[in-house]
XYZ file of C-alpha atoms in Angstrom:
315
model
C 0.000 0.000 0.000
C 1.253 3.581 -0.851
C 1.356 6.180 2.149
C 1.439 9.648 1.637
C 3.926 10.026 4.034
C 6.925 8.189 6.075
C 6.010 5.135 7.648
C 5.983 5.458 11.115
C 5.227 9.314 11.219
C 2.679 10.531 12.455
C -0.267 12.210 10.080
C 0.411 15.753 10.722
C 3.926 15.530 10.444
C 4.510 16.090 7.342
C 2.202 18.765 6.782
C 4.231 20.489 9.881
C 7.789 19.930 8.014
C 6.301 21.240 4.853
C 4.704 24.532 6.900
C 8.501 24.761 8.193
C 10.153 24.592 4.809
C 7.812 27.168 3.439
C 8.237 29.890 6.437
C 12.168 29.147 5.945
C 11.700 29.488 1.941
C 9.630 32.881 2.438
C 11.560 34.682 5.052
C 15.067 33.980 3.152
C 12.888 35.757 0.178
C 11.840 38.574 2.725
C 16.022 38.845 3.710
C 16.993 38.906 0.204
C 14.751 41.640 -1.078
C 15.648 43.973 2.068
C 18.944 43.509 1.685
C 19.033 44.404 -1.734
C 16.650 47.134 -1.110
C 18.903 48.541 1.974
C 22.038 48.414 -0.130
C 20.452 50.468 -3.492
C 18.787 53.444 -1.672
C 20.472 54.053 1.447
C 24.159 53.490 3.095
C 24.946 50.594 4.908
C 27.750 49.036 7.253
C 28.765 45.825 5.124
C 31.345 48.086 3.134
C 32.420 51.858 4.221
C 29.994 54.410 5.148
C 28.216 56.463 3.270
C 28.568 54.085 0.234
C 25.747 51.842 -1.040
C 26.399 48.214 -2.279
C 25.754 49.786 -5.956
C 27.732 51.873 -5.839
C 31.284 50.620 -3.986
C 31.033 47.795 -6.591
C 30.467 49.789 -9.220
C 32.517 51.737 -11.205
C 33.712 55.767 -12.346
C 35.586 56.221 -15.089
C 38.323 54.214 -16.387
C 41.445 52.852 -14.363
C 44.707 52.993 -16.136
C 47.934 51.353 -15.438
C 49.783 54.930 -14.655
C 50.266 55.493 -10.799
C 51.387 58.483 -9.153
C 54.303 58.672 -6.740
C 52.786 56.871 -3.642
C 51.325 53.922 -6.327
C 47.833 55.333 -6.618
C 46.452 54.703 -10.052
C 44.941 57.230 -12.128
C 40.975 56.794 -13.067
C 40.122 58.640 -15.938
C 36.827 60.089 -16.767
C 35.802 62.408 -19.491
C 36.677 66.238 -19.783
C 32.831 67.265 -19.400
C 32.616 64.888 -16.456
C 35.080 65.542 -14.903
C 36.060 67.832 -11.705
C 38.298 70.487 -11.395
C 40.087 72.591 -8.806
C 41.829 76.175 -8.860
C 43.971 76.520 -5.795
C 45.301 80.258 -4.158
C 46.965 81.542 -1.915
C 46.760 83.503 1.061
C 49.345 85.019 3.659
C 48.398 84.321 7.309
C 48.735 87.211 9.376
C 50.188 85.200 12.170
C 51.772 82.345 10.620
C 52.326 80.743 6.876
C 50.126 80.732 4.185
C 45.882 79.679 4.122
C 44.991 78.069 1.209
C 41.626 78.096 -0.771
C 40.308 74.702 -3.106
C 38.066 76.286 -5.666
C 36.668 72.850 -6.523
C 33.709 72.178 -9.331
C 31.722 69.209 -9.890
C 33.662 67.768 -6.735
C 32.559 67.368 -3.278
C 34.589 66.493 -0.117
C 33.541 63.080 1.316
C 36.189 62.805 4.228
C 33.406 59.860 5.600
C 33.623 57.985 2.898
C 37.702 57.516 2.666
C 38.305 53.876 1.580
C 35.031 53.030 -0.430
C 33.772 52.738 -3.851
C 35.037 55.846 -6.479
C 32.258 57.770 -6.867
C 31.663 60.713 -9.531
C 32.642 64.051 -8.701
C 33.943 62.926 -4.666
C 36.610 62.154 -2.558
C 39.516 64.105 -1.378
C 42.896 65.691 -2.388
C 46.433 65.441 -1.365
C 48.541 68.339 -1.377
C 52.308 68.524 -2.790
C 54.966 70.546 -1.973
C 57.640 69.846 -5.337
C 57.079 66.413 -5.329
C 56.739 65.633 -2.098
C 53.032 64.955 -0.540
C 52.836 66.990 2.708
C 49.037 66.614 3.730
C 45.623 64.874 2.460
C 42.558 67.537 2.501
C 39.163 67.384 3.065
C 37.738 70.528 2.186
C 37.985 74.037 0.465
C 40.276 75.645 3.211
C 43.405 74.303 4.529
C 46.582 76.333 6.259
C 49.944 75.634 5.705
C 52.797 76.835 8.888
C 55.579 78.778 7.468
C 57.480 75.802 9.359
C 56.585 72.817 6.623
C 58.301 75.021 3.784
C 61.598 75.267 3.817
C 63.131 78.908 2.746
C 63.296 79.424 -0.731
C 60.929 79.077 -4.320
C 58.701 75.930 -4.511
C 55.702 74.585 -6.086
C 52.572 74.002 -4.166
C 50.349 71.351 -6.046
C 46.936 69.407 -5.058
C 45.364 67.208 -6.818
C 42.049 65.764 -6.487
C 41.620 61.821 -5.797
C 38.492 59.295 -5.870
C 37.695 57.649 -2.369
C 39.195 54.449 -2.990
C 42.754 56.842 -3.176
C 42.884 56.423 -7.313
C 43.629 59.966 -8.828
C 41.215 61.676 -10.744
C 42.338 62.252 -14.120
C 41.640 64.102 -18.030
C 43.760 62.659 -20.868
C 45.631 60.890 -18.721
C 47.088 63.733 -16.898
C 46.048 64.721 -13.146
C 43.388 66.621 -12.115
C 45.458 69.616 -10.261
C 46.138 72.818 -10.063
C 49.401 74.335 -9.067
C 50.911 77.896 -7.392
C 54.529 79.256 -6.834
C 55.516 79.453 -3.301
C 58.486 80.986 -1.457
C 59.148 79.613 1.867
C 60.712 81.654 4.199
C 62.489 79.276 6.825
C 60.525 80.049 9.391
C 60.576 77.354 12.155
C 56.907 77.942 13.717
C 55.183 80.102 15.489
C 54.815 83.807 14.893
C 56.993 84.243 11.691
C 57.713 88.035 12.029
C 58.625 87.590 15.541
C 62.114 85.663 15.099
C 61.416 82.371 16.899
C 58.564 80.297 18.263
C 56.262 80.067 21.231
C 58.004 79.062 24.238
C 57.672 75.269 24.419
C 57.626 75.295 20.147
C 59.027 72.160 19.392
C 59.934 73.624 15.698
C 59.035 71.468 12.765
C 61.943 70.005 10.817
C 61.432 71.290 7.397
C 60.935 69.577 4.010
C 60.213 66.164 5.522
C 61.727 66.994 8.850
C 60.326 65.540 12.364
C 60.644 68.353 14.728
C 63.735 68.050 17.358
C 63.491 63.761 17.226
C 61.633 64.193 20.730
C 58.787 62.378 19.293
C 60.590 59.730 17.142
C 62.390 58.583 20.757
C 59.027 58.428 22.399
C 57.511 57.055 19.444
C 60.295 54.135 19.571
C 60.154 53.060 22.976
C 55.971 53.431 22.794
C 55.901 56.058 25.802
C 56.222 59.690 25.155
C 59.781 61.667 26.326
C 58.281 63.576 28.758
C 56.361 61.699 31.256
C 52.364 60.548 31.022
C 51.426 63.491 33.201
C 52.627 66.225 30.833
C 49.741 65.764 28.163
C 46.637 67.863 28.592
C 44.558 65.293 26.136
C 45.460 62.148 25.125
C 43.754 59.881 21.868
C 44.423 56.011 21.923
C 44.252 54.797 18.115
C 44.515 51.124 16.777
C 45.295 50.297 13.571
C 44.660 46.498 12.474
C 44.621 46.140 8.353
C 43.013 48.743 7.391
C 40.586 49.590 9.933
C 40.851 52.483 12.077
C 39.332 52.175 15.432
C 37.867 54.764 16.387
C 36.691 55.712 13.043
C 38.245 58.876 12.095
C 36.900 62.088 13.148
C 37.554 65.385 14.888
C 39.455 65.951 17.696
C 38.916 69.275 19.352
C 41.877 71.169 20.849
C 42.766 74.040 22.850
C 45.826 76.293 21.651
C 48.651 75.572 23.373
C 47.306 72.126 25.013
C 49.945 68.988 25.038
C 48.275 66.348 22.537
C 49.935 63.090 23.053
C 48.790 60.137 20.566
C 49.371 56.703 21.587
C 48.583 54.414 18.395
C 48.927 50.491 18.226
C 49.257 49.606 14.487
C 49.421 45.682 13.992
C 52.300 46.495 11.561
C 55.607 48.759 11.499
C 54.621 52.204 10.034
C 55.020 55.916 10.602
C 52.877 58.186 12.441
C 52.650 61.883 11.055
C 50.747 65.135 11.870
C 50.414 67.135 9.190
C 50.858 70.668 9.113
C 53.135 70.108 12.617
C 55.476 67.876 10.291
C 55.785 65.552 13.624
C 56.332 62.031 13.515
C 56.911 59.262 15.319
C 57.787 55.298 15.018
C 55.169 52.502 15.081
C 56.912 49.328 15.919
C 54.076 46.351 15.031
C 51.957 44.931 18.263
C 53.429 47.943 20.188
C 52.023 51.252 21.274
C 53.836 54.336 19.721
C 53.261 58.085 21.404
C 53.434 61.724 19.769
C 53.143 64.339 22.008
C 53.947 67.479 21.496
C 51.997 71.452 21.707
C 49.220 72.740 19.629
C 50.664 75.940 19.023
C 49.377 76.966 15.833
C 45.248 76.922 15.083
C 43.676 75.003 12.186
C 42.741 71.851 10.832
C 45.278 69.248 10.973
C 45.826 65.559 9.930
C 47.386 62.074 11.271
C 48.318 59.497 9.186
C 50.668 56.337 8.437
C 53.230 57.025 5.941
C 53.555 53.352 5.030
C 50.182 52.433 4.889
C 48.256 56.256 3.963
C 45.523 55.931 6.686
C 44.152 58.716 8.076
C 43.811 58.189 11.805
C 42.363 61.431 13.176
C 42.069 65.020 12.326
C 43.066 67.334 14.994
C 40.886 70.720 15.357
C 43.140 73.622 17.057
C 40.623 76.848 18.208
């Protein structure tokens, strides 16, 4: 005799397993669609922020095999599509230079750093000669007399995608350049013949202050004793995440700042616009500290690995 079920179960067994199957069958359906729905009309946490799924696998332009001095390919898009930047300069009446990014068709995304190249977004990196002295994340950014060494130099920045590939037209950069003449200065007040008292100086054209920081940042505990720092920020670096997620730090003028990161691998930890540094041995804490002397916006990053840890605000 056929049964319409397994011998031995019970009549409403099978009608239960089937009921089961179907509830598992509809609510993967259900999970499907709202995952694809989440990830084509609103950010989402399964890639970097403020990036849909669309869009970080999609693409912007074309990638070519030319790179730029740090190894960042170009990605070229069309001249009617693409953006553009004019770049001036002003002298600061206190000290060095503020500069202005006249961008177009471009908008700063500094939350997006890492994901999918998007049209018309990202960030740019700013070059003294050839040499890349900060990344920037919007239209104003100032520059100490101390991180230009005295004499004539070109300023350049350029404009890159947020997956760090340079934007480019005809296979040239996206840029705009200005002539510069530094004037030695080593921080603080430039008319005034020397710096603040406590100025630890910055070391010039890829200098590291008085090597202060470079000891601490070596032996993973700052020079002058834990108490001396008025605010401290723990960082860890693992890969490529950041933890905390990058964000603002806000500083008094003339507070100690010491930064104590642990980076998973050997690499260098910079402040921009200070032109401090300090060693990251891998598995080990390395400290910066030194005094927010000068107001502004300023960047930390790896020099190895180009990860921006923090942004420092100075009011």
């Amino acid at each position: 005799m056929h049964l319409p079920y397994e011998a031995g179960a019970r009549p409403g067994a099978r009608r239960s397993g089937r009921a089961r199957r179907t509830v598992r069958a509809l609510s993967a359906t259900l999970l499907l669609a709202a995952v694809a729905a989440g990830c084509s009309d609103r950010p989402t946490t399964h890639h970097k922020p403020g990036t849909g799924h669309q869009e970080a696998s999609g693409s912007a332009g074309k990638l070519l095999d030319k790179k730029d001095e740090a190894g960042h390919r170009y990605r070229q898009v069309g001249a009617a599509d693409a953006p553009s930047v004019d770049l001036s300069v002003r002298r600061d009446s206190v000290d060095g230079w503020n500069l202005q990014l006249s961008v177009r068709a471009f908008r700063f995304t500094p939350d997006s750093v890492g994901g999918g190249a998007l049209p018309g977004r990202g960030h740019a990196h700013l070059y003294l000669d050839d040499k890349k002295i900060a990344r920037v994340y919007g239209e104003w950014y100032h520059l100490p007399a101390a991180a230009v060494p005295k004499g004539a130099h070109e300023l350049t920045v350029r404009l890159y995608a947020d997956d760090h590939t340079l934007w480019a037209v005809d296979g040239k950069p996206v840029e705009s350049s200005v002539d510069l003449t530094g004037t030695g200065a080593k921080g603080g007040h430039e008319h005034e013949g020397g710096g603040h008292e406590g100025d630890e100086g910055g070391g010039g054209k890829g200098g590291s202050g008085d090597g202060e920081e470079r000891d601490g940042g070596s032996s993973g505990s700052g020079s002058d004793g834990e108490g001396s720092a008025d605010r401290t920020v723990t960082i860890t670096v693992d890969g490529t995440e950041v933890s905390p997620a990058p964000g603002r730090v806000e500083v008094k003028k003339g507070e100690r700042v010491r930064l104590s990161v642990t980076s998973d691998r050997a690499d260098t930890l910079h402040v921009h616009g200070y032109d401090k540094e300090a060693d990251l041995p891998a598995g080990r804490a390395g400290t910066l500290t030194f005094t927010a002397d000068r107001t502004g916006l300023f960047e930390v990053e790896t020099h190895v690995s180009g990860l921006l840890l923090t942004q420092l605000v100075v009011r």
